[in-house]
CSV table of C-alpha atoms and ligand atoms in Angstrom, one decimal:
chain,number,residue,atom,x,y,z
A,129,MET,CA,99.3,161.5,110.1
A,130,PHE,CA,96.9,158.9,108.8
A,131,TYR,CA,97.0,155.2,109.3
A,132,HIS,CA,95.2,152.5,107.3
A,133,SER,CA,94.8,148.8,107.3
A,134,THR,CA,97.5,146.6,105.6
A,135,ARG,CA,94.6,145.2,103.6
A,136,ASN,CA,92.8,148.4,102.4
A,137,ALA,CA,94.3,151.9,101.9
A,138,ASN,CA,90.9,153.6,101.6
A,139,ALA,CA,89.6,153.7,105.2
A,140,THR,CA,92.0,155.9,107.2
A,141,VAL,CA,92.1,156.8,110.8
A,142,ASP,CA,94.5,159.1,112.8
A,143,SER,CA,97.2,157.6,114.9
A,144,ALA,CA,95.3,158.0,118.1
A,145,ARG,CA,92.3,156.0,116.8
A,146,ALA,CA,94.7,153.3,115.4
A,147,VAL,CA,96.0,152.8,118.9
A,148,LEU,CA,92.5,152.8,120.5
A,149,GLU,CA,91.1,150.3,118.0
A,150,GLY,CA,94.1,148.0,117.9
A,151,LEU,CA,93.0,145.9,114.9
A,152,ALA,CA,91.5,147.4,111.7
A,153,PRO,CA,87.8,146.5,111.0
A,154,ASP,CA,88.8,144.4,108.0
A,155,GLY,CA,91.1,142.2,110.1
A,156,GLY,CA,94.2,144.0,108.8
A,157,LEU,CA,96.8,145.8,110.9
A,158,TYR,CA,97.2,149.5,111.1
A,159,MET,CA,100.2,151.1,109.3
A,160,PRO,CA,101.1,154.7,108.7
A,161,GLU,CA,100.4,156.0,105.2
A,162,ALA,CA,104.0,157.1,104.9
A,163,ILE,CA,107.1,156.9,107.1
A,164,PRO,CA,107.6,160.4,108.5
A,165,ALA,CA,110.7,162.5,107.9
A,166,PHE,CA,112.9,161.9,110.9
A,167,ASP,CA,116.1,163.4,112.2
A,168,TRP,CA,117.8,160.1,113.2
A,169,ARG,CA,121.2,161.7,113.9
A,170,GLN,CA,119.6,164.1,116.4
A,171,CYS,CA,117.6,161.3,118.0
A,172,LEU,CA,120.9,159.5,118.8
A,173,THR,CA,122.1,162.3,121.0
A,174,GLY,CA,119.3,161.9,123.7
A,175,SER,CA,118.7,159.6,126.6
A,176,SER,CA,116.7,156.4,126.1
A,177,GLN,CA,113.6,158.3,127.3
A,178,GLU,CA,114.3,161.2,124.9
A,179,MET,CA,114.8,158.7,122.0
A,180,ALA,CA,111.5,157.1,122.9
A,181,THR,CA,109.8,160.5,123.0
A,182,GLN,CA,111.1,161.6,119.6
A,183,ILE,CA,110.4,158.3,117.9
A,184,LEU,CA,106.9,157.9,119.3
A,185,SER,CA,106.1,161.6,118.6
A,186,ALA,CA,107.0,161.0,114.9
A,187,LEU,CA,105.1,157.7,114.6
A,188,LEU,CA,102.0,158.7,116.7
A,189,PRO,CA,101.8,162.5,116.1
A,190,ASP,CA,98.1,162.8,117.3
A,191,ILE,CA,99.0,161.8,120.8
A,192,PRO,CA,100.0,164.9,122.8
A,193,ASP,CA,102.5,165.3,125.7
A,194,MET,CA,104.6,162.3,124.6
A,195,ARG,CA,107.5,163.3,126.9
A,196,ALA,CA,105.2,163.1,130.0
A,197,LEU,CA,103.8,159.8,128.9
A,198,VAL,CA,107.2,158.3,128.3
A,199,SER,CA,108.4,159.5,131.7
A,200,ARG,CA,105.3,158.0,133.4
A,201,ALA,CA,105.9,154.7,131.6
A,202,TYR,CA,109.5,154.2,132.4
A,203,THR,CA,110.9,156.4,135.2
A,204,GLY,CA,112.0,154.3,138.1
A,205,LYS,CA,110.6,151.1,136.7
A,206,PHE,CA,113.6,149.5,135.1
A,207,GLN,CA,116.8,148.3,136.7
A,208,THR,CA,118.8,151.0,135.0
A,209,GLU,CA,117.9,154.5,133.8
A,210,ASP,CA,119.0,153.7,130.3
A,211,LEU,CA,116.3,151.0,130.2
A,212,THR,CA,118.0,148.6,127.8
A,213,PRO,CA,121.7,148.2,128.5
A,214,THR,CA,124.2,146.6,126.1
A,215,VAL,CA,127.0,144.3,127.1
A,216,LYS,CA,130.0,143.3,124.9
A,217,VAL,CA,130.2,139.5,124.9
A,218,GLY,CA,133.0,138.0,122.8
A,219,PRO,CA,132.5,139.0,119.2
A,220,TYR,CA,129.0,140.4,119.6
A,221,THR,CA,127.1,143.0,121.6
A,222,VAL,CA,124.2,141.7,123.6
A,223,LEU,CA,121.2,144.1,124.0
A,224,GLU,CA,119.5,143.3,127.2
A,225,LEU,CA,115.8,143.9,126.9
A,226,PHE,CA,114.8,142.1,130.1
A,227,ARG,CA,115.7,144.6,132.7
A,228,GLY,CA,112.1,145.8,133.3
A,229,PRO,CA,109.7,145.3,136.1
A,230,THR,CA,108.7,141.7,135.3
A,231,SER,CA,112.1,140.6,133.7
A,232,ALA,CA,110.4,140.2,130.3
A,233,PHE,CA,111.4,141.9,127.1
A,234,LYS,CA,107.7,142.7,126.7
A,235,ASP,CA,108.0,145.2,129.5
A,236,VAL,CA,109.5,147.7,127.1
A,237,ALA,CA,106.3,147.8,125.1
A,238,LEU,CA,103.8,147.0,127.8
A,239,SER,CA,105.0,149.8,130.1
A,240,MET,CA,104.3,152.3,127.3
A,241,LEU,CA,101.1,150.9,125.8
A,242,PRO,CA,98.8,151.8,128.7
A,243,GLN,CA,100.0,155.4,128.6
A,244,LEU,CA,99.4,155.6,124.8
A,245,LEU,CA,96.0,153.9,125.1
A,246,THR,CA,94.7,156.2,127.8
A,247,ALA,CA,96.0,159.3,126.0
A,248,ALA,CA,94.4,158.0,122.7
A,249,LYS,CA,91.1,157.5,124.6
A,250,ASP,CA,91.1,161.2,125.7
A,251,VAL,CA,92.0,162.4,122.2
A,252,CYS,CA,89.1,160.4,120.7
A,253,GLY,CA,86.7,161.5,123.4
A,254,GLN,CA,86.0,157.9,124.3
A,255,GLU,CA,84.3,157.9,127.7
A,256,ARG,CA,83.6,154.3,128.5
A,257,GLU,CA,86.2,152.4,130.6
A,258,ILE,CA,88.5,150.1,128.6
A,259,MET,CA,88.8,146.5,129.5
A,260,ILE,CA,92.0,144.8,128.4
A,261,LEU,CA,91.4,141.1,127.8
A,262,THR,CA,94.5,138.9,127.4
A,263,ALA,CA,95.0,135.2,127.2
A,264,THR,CA,98.6,134.3,128.0
A,265,SER,CA,100.9,131.3,127.7
A,266,GLY,CA,103.4,133.0,130.0
A,267,ASP,CA,105.2,136.3,129.8
A,268,THR,CA,102.7,138.7,128.2
A,269,GLY,CA,100.1,138.3,131.0
A,270,LYS,CA,102.4,139.5,133.7
A,271,ALA,CA,104.0,142.3,131.7
A,272,ALA,CA,100.5,143.5,130.8
A,273,LEU,CA,99.3,143.3,134.4
A,274,ALA,CA,102.3,145.3,135.6
A,275,GLY,CA,101.9,147.9,132.8
A,276,PHE,CA,98.2,148.4,133.3
A,277,ARG,CA,98.1,148.2,137.1
A,278,ASP,CA,96.3,151.2,138.6
A,279,VAL,CA,96.1,153.1,135.3
A,280,PRO,CA,92.9,155.2,135.5
A,281,GLY,CA,90.1,154.4,133.1
A,282,VAL,CA,91.4,150.9,132.3
A,283,LYS,CA,90.8,147.5,133.7
A,284,ILE,CA,92.7,144.4,132.8
A,285,THR,CA,91.7,140.7,132.9
A,286,VAL,CA,94.3,138.0,132.2
A,287,PHE,CA,93.4,134.3,131.6
A,288,PHE,CA,96.1,131.6,131.7
A,289,PRO,CA,95.8,127.9,131.1
A,290,ASP,CA,95.6,126.0,134.5
A,291,GLY,CA,98.8,124.0,134.7
A,292,GLY,CA,100.0,125.4,131.4
A,293,VAL,CA,102.4,128.0,132.6
A,294,SER,CA,105.6,127.6,134.7
A,295,ALA,CA,105.4,127.8,138.5
A,296,VAL,CA,107.2,131.1,138.4
A,297,GLN,CA,105.0,132.6,135.7
A,298,ARG,CA,101.9,131.5,137.6
A,299,ALA,CA,103.3,133.0,140.8
A,300,GLN,CA,104.0,136.3,139.0
A,301,MET,CA,100.4,136.6,137.9
A,302,VAL,CA,98.4,135.3,140.8
A,303,THR,CA,100.2,137.6,143.3
A,304,GLN,CA,99.6,140.7,141.1
A,305,GLU,CA,98.5,143.7,143.2
A,306,GLY,CA,96.4,146.7,141.9
A,307,ASN,CA,92.8,147.8,142.1
A,308,ASN,CA,92.0,147.3,138.4
A,309,VAL,CA,93.4,143.8,137.8
A,310,THR,CA,91.8,140.4,137.5
A,311,VAL,CA,93.7,137.1,136.9
A,312,CYS,CA,92.0,133.8,136.4
A,313,ALA,CA,93.1,130.3,135.4
A,314,VAL,CA,91.1,128.4,132.8
A,315,ARG,CA,90.7,124.6,132.8
A,316,GLY,CA,92.2,123.8,129.3
A,317,ASN,CA,95.3,124.7,127.3
A,318,PHE,CA,96.5,128.0,125.9
A,319,ASP,CA,94.4,127.6,122.7
A,320,ASP,CA,91.2,127.2,124.8
A,321,ALA,CA,92.0,130.3,126.8
A,322,GLN,CA,92.8,132.3,123.6
A,323,THR,CA,89.6,131.0,121.8
A,324,GLY,CA,87.6,131.9,124.9
A,325,VAL,CA,88.9,135.5,124.7
A,326,LYS,CA,88.2,135.7,120.9
A,327,ASN,CA,84.7,134.5,121.7
A,328,ILE,CA,84.2,137.2,124.3
A,329,PHE,CA,85.2,139.8,121.7
A,330,ALA,CA,82.8,138.3,119.2
A,331,ALA,CA,79.9,138.0,121.7
A,332,CYS,CA,80.3,141.7,122.7
A,333,GLN,CA,80.5,143.1,119.2
A,334,GLY,CA,77.5,145.1,118.3
A,335,ARG,CA,76.3,145.2,121.8
A,336,THR,CA,77.2,148.0,124.2
A,337,PRO,CA,78.9,146.2,127.0
A,338,LYS,CA,79.9,148.1,130.1
A,339,TYR,CA,83.4,148.4,128.8
A,340,GLU,CA,85.2,149.0,125.5
A,341,LEU,CA,87.1,145.8,125.0
A,342,SER,CA,90.7,146.0,123.9
A,343,SER,CA,93.8,143.7,123.7
A,344,ALA,CA,97.4,144.0,124.8
A,345,ASN,CA,99.0,141.9,122.0
A,346,SER,CA,101.4,143.1,119.4
A,347,ILE,CA,98.9,143.7,116.7
A,348,ASN,CA,98.4,147.1,118.3
A,349,ILE,CA,100.7,149.8,116.7
A,350,GLY,CA,100.9,151.3,120.2
A,351,ARG,CA,102.7,148.1,121.4
A,352,LEU,CA,105.0,148.0,118.3
A,353,ALA,CA,106.1,151.6,118.1
A,354,PRO,CA,107.8,151.7,121.6
A,355,GLN,CA,110.2,148.9,120.5
A,356,VAL,CA,111.9,151.0,117.9
A,357,MET,CA,113.8,153.0,120.7
A,358,TYR,CA,116.2,150.2,121.7
A,359,TYR,CA,117.6,149.8,118.2
A,360,PHE,CA,118.7,153.5,118.4
A,361,LYS,CA,119.9,152.9,122.0
A,362,ALA,CA,122.1,150.0,120.9
A,363,TYR,CA,123.5,152.0,118.0
A,364,ARG,CA,124.3,154.8,120.3
A,365,ASP,CA,126.1,152.5,122.7
A,366,LEU,CA,128.3,151.2,119.9
A,367,LEU,CA,129.1,154.9,118.9
A,368,ASP,CA,129.9,155.7,122.5
A,369,ARG,CA,132.4,152.8,122.7
A,370,ASP,CA,134.0,153.8,119.5
A,371,GLU,CA,133.1,150.5,117.9
A,372,ILE,CA,131.5,152.3,114.9
A,373,ALA,CA,131.5,155.8,113.3
A,374,LEU,CA,128.2,157.6,112.7
A,375,GLY,CA,126.7,156.2,109.6
A,376,ASP,CA,128.3,152.7,109.8
A,377,GLN,CA,125.8,149.9,109.4
A,378,VAL,CA,125.1,147.5,112.3
A,379,ASN,CA,123.4,144.0,112.0
A,380,PHE,CA,120.9,142.8,114.5
A,381,SER,CA,119.9,139.2,115.4
A,382,VAL,CA,116.5,138.9,116.8
A,383,PRO,CA,114.8,135.9,118.6
A,384,THR,CA,111.5,136.0,116.8
A,385,GLY,CA,107.9,134.9,117.4
A,386,ASN,CA,105.2,137.3,116.3
A,387,PHE,CA,107.7,139.4,114.3
A,388,GLY,CA,107.1,142.5,116.4
A,389,ASP,CA,110.6,142.9,117.8
A,390,ILE,CA,112.3,142.5,114.4
A,391,LEU,CA,109.8,144.6,112.6
A,392,ALA,CA,110.6,147.4,115.0
A,393,GLY,CA,114.2,147.1,113.8
A,394,TYR,CA,113.0,147.5,110.2
A,395,LEU,CA,111.0,150.6,111.2
A,396,ALA,CA,114.2,152.0,112.9
A,397,LYS,CA,115.9,151.5,109.5
A,398,LEU,CA,113.1,153.2,107.6
A,399,LEU,CA,113.4,156.1,110.0
A,400,GLY,CA,117.1,156.4,108.9
A,401,LEU,CA,119.1,154.4,111.5
A,402,PRO,CA,122.0,152.6,109.6
A,403,VAL,CA,120.7,149.1,110.2
A,404,GLY,CA,122.4,146.4,108.0
A,405,MET,CA,120.9,142.9,108.0
A,406,LEU,CA,118.1,141.9,110.3
A,407,ILE,CA,118.5,138.3,111.3
A,408,CYS,CA,115.3,136.4,112.2
A,409,ALA,CA,116.2,133.7,114.7
A,410,SER,CA,113.8,130.8,115.4
A,411,ASN,CA,113.8,127.6,117.3
A,412,ALA,CA,112.7,124.2,116.0
A,413,ASN,CA,109.4,125.8,115.0
A,414,ASN,CA,111.1,127.2,112.0
A,415,VAL,CA,108.2,128.4,109.8
A,416,LEU,CA,109.8,131.8,109.5
A,417,THR,CA,113.2,130.4,108.6
A,418,ASP,CA,111.7,128.4,105.8
A,419,PHE,CA,109.7,131.5,104.6
A,420,ILE,CA,112.6,133.9,104.5
A,421,ARG,CA,114.7,131.4,102.7
A,422,THR,CA,112.2,130.2,100.2
A,423,GLY,CA,109.4,132.8,99.9
A,424,THR,CA,106.8,130.2,100.8
A,425,TYR,CA,105.0,130.5,104.1
A,426,ASP,CA,103.5,127.1,105.1
A,427,LYS,CA,101.8,126.7,108.5
A,428,ARG,CA,100.7,123.2,107.8
A,429,ARG,CA,103.0,121.6,110.3
A,430,PRO,CA,102.8,120.5,114.0
A,431,LEU,CA,103.6,123.0,116.7
A,432,LEU,CA,106.5,121.7,118.7
A,433,LYS,CA,107.1,122.3,122.4
A,434,THR,CA,110.6,123.7,123.0
A,435,THR,CA,112.7,125.2,125.8
A,436,SER,CA,112.1,128.7,124.2
A,437,PRO,CA,108.3,128.8,124.4
A,438,SER,CA,107.9,132.5,123.4
A,439,MET,CA,109.1,131.5,120.0
A,440,ASP,CA,106.8,128.5,119.6
A,441,ILE,CA,104.5,129.8,116.7
A,442,LEU,CA,102.9,128.8,113.5
A,443,VAL,CA,101.3,132.1,112.5
A,444,SER,CA,103.5,135.2,113.0
A,445,SER,CA,101.1,138.1,113.0
A,446,ASN,CA,103.3,141.1,112.4
A,447,LEU,CA,104.8,139.5,109.3
A,448,GLU,CA,101.7,141.0,107.7
A,449,ARG,CA,103.0,144.5,108.3
A,450,THR,CA,106.4,143.5,107.0
A,451,LEU,CA,104.9,142.1,103.7
A,452,TYR,CA,103.0,145.4,103.4
A,453,LEU,CA,106.2,147.4,103.6
A,454,LEU,CA,108.3,145.1,101.4
A,455,SER,CA,105.7,145.0,98.7
A,456,GLY,CA,105.7,148.8,98.4
A,457,CYS,CA,102.4,149.1,100.4
A,458,ASP,CA,100.4,146.8,98.1
A,459,CYS,CA,97.3,146.2,100.2
A,460,ALA,CA,95.6,144.1,97.6
A,461,LEU,CA,98.5,141.7,97.5
A,462,VAL,CA,98.7,141.5,101.4
A,463,ALA,CA,94.9,140.9,101.6
A,464,ASP,CA,95.2,138.1,99.0
A,465,LEU,CA,98.2,136.4,100.8
A,466,MET,CA,96.4,136.5,104.2
A,467,LYS,CA,93.3,135.0,102.6
A,468,GLN,CA,95.4,132.2,101.2
A,469,LEU,CA,97.0,131.6,104.6
A,470,ASN,CA,93.5,131.4,106.1
A,471,THR,CA,92.0,129.1,103.6
A,472,GLU,CA,94.9,127.0,102.4
A,473,GLY,CA,97.5,127.4,105.2
A,474,VAL,CA,100.2,128.4,102.7
A,475,TYR,CA,101.2,131.2,100.4
A,476,THR,CA,104.1,132.1,98.2
A,477,VAL,CA,105.2,135.7,97.7
A,478,PRO,CA,106.0,137.2,94.2
A,479,ALA,CA,109.6,137.3,93.1
A,480,ASP,CA,110.1,141.0,93.6
A,481,LEU,CA,108.8,140.8,97.2
A,482,LYS,CA,111.2,137.9,97.8
A,483,ALA,CA,114.1,140.0,96.4
A,484,ALA,CA,113.2,142.9,98.6
A,485,MET,CA,113.0,140.6,101.6
A,486,ASP,CA,116.5,139.2,100.8
A,487,ARG,CA,118.0,142.7,101.0
A,488,GLU,CA,116.7,143.3,104.5
A,489,PHE,CA,116.2,139.9,106.3
A,490,TRP,CA,118.2,136.7,106.8
A,491,ALA,CA,117.0,133.7,108.8
A,492,GLY,CA,118.4,131.0,110.9
A,493,CYS,CA,117.1,128.5,113.5
A,494,CYS,CA,118.4,126.1,116.1
A,495,ASP,CA,116.8,123.3,118.1
A,496,ASP,CA,116.9,122.9,121.9
A,497,ALA,CA,120.2,121.1,121.8
A,498,GLY,CA,121.7,123.8,119.7
A,499,ALA,CA,120.5,126.5,122.1
A,500,ALA,CA,121.8,124.6,125.1
A,501,ALA,CA,125.2,124.2,123.4
A,502,VAL,CA,125.4,128.0,122.9
A,503,ILE,CA,124.4,128.7,126.5
A,504,GLY,CA,127.1,126.3,127.8
A,505,LYS,CA,129.8,127.6,125.4
A,506,VAL,CA,129.2,131.3,126.0
A,507,TRP,CA,129.1,130.8,129.8
A,508,LYS,CA,132.3,128.8,129.7
A,509,GLU,CA,134.2,131.0,127.3
A,510,GLN,CA,132.9,134.5,128.1
A,511,GLY,CA,131.3,134.1,131.6
A,512,TYR,CA,128.0,135.5,130.2
A,513,LEU,CA,124.8,133.7,131.1
A,514,MET,CA,122.0,133.9,128.6
A,515,ASP,CA,118.5,132.4,128.3
A,516,THR,CA,117.2,129.9,125.7
A,517,HIS,CA,115.6,132.6,123.4
A,518,THR,CA,118.8,134.7,123.4
A,519,ALA,CA,120.8,131.6,122.6
A,520,ALA,CA,118.7,131.0,119.4
A,521,GLY,CA,119.6,134.6,118.4
A,522,TRP,CA,123.3,134.0,119.1
A,523,ALA,CA,123.2,130.8,117.1
A,524,ALA,CA,121.6,132.5,114.1
A,525,ALA,CA,124.2,135.3,114.3
A,526,GLU,CA,127.0,132.8,114.2
A,527,GLU,CA,125.4,130.9,111.3
A,528,TYR,CA,124.9,134.2,109.4
A,529,VAL,CA,128.5,135.3,109.9
A,530,SER,CA,130.0,132.0,109.0
A,531,GLN,CA,127.9,131.7,105.8
A,532,THR,CA,128.3,135.3,104.6
A,533,GLY,CA,131.6,136.5,106.1
A,534,ASP,CA,129.8,139.8,106.9
A,535,LYS,CA,132.1,141.9,109.1
A,536,ARG,CA,129.7,144.6,110.2
A,537,PRO,CA,129.2,144.7,114.0
A,538,MET,CA,126.5,142.4,115.3
A,539,VAL,CA,124.0,143.1,118.1
A,540,VAL,CA,122.2,140.1,119.5
A,541,LEU,CA,118.9,141.0,121.2
A,542,SER,CA,118.4,139.3,124.6
A,543,THR,CA,114.7,138.8,125.2
A,544,ALA,CA,114.6,137.0,128.6
A,545,SER,CA,116.4,136.8,131.8
A,546,PRO,CA,118.1,133.3,132.2
A,547,TYR,CA,116.2,133.1,135.5
A,548,LYS,CA,112.9,132.8,133.6
A,549,PHE,CA,114.0,129.4,132.3
A,550,PRO,CA,116.2,128.1,135.2
A,551,ALA,CA,115.9,124.3,134.4
A,552,ALA,CA,117.0,124.6,130.7
A,553,VAL,CA,119.8,127.1,131.6
A,554,LEU,CA,121.1,124.9,134.5
A,555,GLU,CA,121.1,121.9,132.3
A,556,ALA,CA,122.9,123.7,129.6
A,557,ILE,CA,125.8,124.7,131.9
A,558,GLY,CA,125.9,121.2,133.4
A,559,GLY,CA,124.1,122.0,136.7
A,560,ASP,CA,121.7,119.9,138.8
A,561,THR,CA,118.1,120.5,137.7
A,562,SER,CA,116.3,118.7,140.6
A,563,GLY,CA,113.7,120.5,142.7
A,564,ASP,CA,111.0,123.1,141.8
A,565,GLU,CA,111.7,126.2,139.8
A,566,PHE,CA,112.4,128.4,142.9
A,567,THR,CA,115.0,125.9,144.0
A,568,GLN,CA,116.5,125.9,140.5
A,569,MET,CA,116.7,129.7,140.6
A,570,GLU,CA,118.5,129.6,143.9
A,571,ARG,CA,120.9,127.0,142.6
A,572,LEU,CA,121.5,128.9,139.3
A,573,GLU,CA,122.5,131.9,141.4
A,574,ALA,CA,124.7,129.8,143.7
A,575,VAL,CA,126.5,128.2,140.7
A,576,THR,CA,127.0,131.3,138.5
A,577,GLY,CA,127.0,134.2,140.9
A,578,VAL,CA,124.7,136.1,138.5
A,579,PRO,CA,122.1,137.8,140.7
A,580,THR,CA,118.4,136.8,140.4
A,581,PRO,CA,116.2,139.7,139.5
A,582,LYS,CA,114.4,140.9,142.7
A,583,ASN,CA,111.0,140.7,141.2
A,584,LEU,CA,111.5,136.9,140.7
A,585,SER,CA,113.3,136.0,143.9
A,586,GLY,CA,110.7,137.9,145.9
A,587,LEU,CA,107.8,135.8,144.6
A,588,ARG,CA,108.3,132.9,146.9
A,589,GLY,CA,105.8,133.1,149.8
A,590,LYS,CA,104.0,136.1,148.4
A,591,GLN,CA,100.3,136.1,149.0
A,592,GLU,CA,98.1,134.6,146.2
A,593,LEU,CA,95.5,137.2,145.4
A,594,HIS,CA,93.9,135.5,142.4
A,595,PRO,CA,93.6,131.7,143.1
A,596,GLY,CA,90.5,131.2,141.0
A,597,VAL,CA,90.1,128.6,138.3
A,598,ILE,CA,87.1,128.4,135.9
A,599,ASP,CA,85.8,126.2,133.1
A,600,LYS,CA,86.6,127.4,129.6
A,601,ASP,CA,82.9,127.9,128.7
A,602,LYS,CA,82.4,130.2,131.7
A,603,MET,CA,84.8,132.9,130.5
A,604,LEU,CA,82.2,135.2,129.0
A,605,GLU,CA,80.0,135.0,132.1
A,606,PHE,CA,83.1,135.7,134.2
A,607,VAL,CA,84.0,138.9,132.2
A,608,LEU,CA,80.4,140.2,132.1
A,609,GLY,CA,80.2,139.8,135.9
A,610,LEU,CA,83.2,142.1,136.4
B,195,LIG,C1,107.6,137.6,123.0
B,195,LIG,C2,109.0,137.0,123.0
B,195,LIG,C3,109.8,136.8,121.8
B,195,LIG,C4,109.2,137.1,120.4
B,195,LIG,O1,109.0,138.4,120.1
B,195,LIG,P1,108.1,138.8,118.9
B,195,LIG,O2,108.0,140.3,118.9
B,195,LIG,O3,106.8,138.2,119.1
B,195,LIG,O4,108.8,138.3,117.7
B,195,LIG,C5,111.1,136.3,122.0
B,195,LIG,N1,111.6,136.0,123.2
B,195,LIG,C6,110.9,136.2,124.3
B,195,LIG,C7,111.5,135.8,125.6
B,195,LIG,C8,109.6,136.7,124.3
B,195,LIG,O5,108.9,136.9,125.4
């Protein structure tokens, strides 16, 4: 099966090369030429790993031995064998995506990506080692480190802004073990670190560096495709609990940043899964809410700091893939819209694209106070503790139901453990927020009785293996010296 750029249908590559390259040469994102025929009913009968195997085999048919890759990615690494459990909470079903090795939803994709990447490397006959370069503002770095740790033929370097991540996130990264991992703080903010990484890619282009450089972010189809599985898994759980009959539609509310998670839900629908409305939930950075409601994407606004930092975005990269699909694969239109975004900072989609979007997506947002109110209410009324990102998803689900009266079952995707944001969660349930983050975690457990994930509680006192800090203009030198 062939893939091509969202901006140009003429240059095609096979699915293995799409994974290996990550970004298409024209700056577009790789998409399959056609959605493959897929037996979605059969897929629902398997285990989570079997679902992942079938979905990934269909989307990435040029990568062999998918079952073995899936097993290597997931077996024994998640808290439960079903990888992404669901919990019935009041009127909704919560899909817990944070039960992986680093308590981040990104574990689902970043456990699988290294397996896909190394297999793609073999298929394409690429002999040089791959160096994964990532700048992180928090969760991606640790999930990528855990996923790529000790994977043969790949090295990984993670840069994070010195003083710009939480104490727990820093501890997660600087204690990382593994013989192919490097972690380094950069004096500057996240943008400096990210610009530094982009400059390294630019400086190495055309040269033949020691490594083939690659990235772990969600522009890679190999990071997007593994996320389709948990929509099937959630649907299967609703079937098993007799909450739906086969073929009934289910709505999903998704805390959204780069649009990878929610796009995976749309891909599940295109593969046949009876998905109803996909609800895009945002925080006070509501560029996506405005876009889905009006058809105009306008990034000319300040970026606000919120208690749900993984949703603090102005440019949502996988929206490009969504526009491509909703426009009936109109590459010229997508290229033109992305150009307008780059040059003017704003674009408006044609009326037929807006109409197609209205059939599939709905959007809602809530600010920090709104998220805190949800956390407090659901804890008090249902005894279920959720994090700030999940709370935005819950709030959008409530807004959707109250505005539309839609009675189809609702699944709220939970993208982080409440222990990742202990201060905001403690405050929302009326707890004492004094002390450092580790103290807050202990208090949150004492107050709620919800156990702290072991990978987080075990961090305190763990040896720091990567204490280094460098200036932002030394990043290239640093990488060339590895
Ligand atoms: C990355 C992340 C998101 C956003 O997911 P996208 O796929 O980028 O839309 C939401 N919540 C948490 C906790 C995340 O880490």
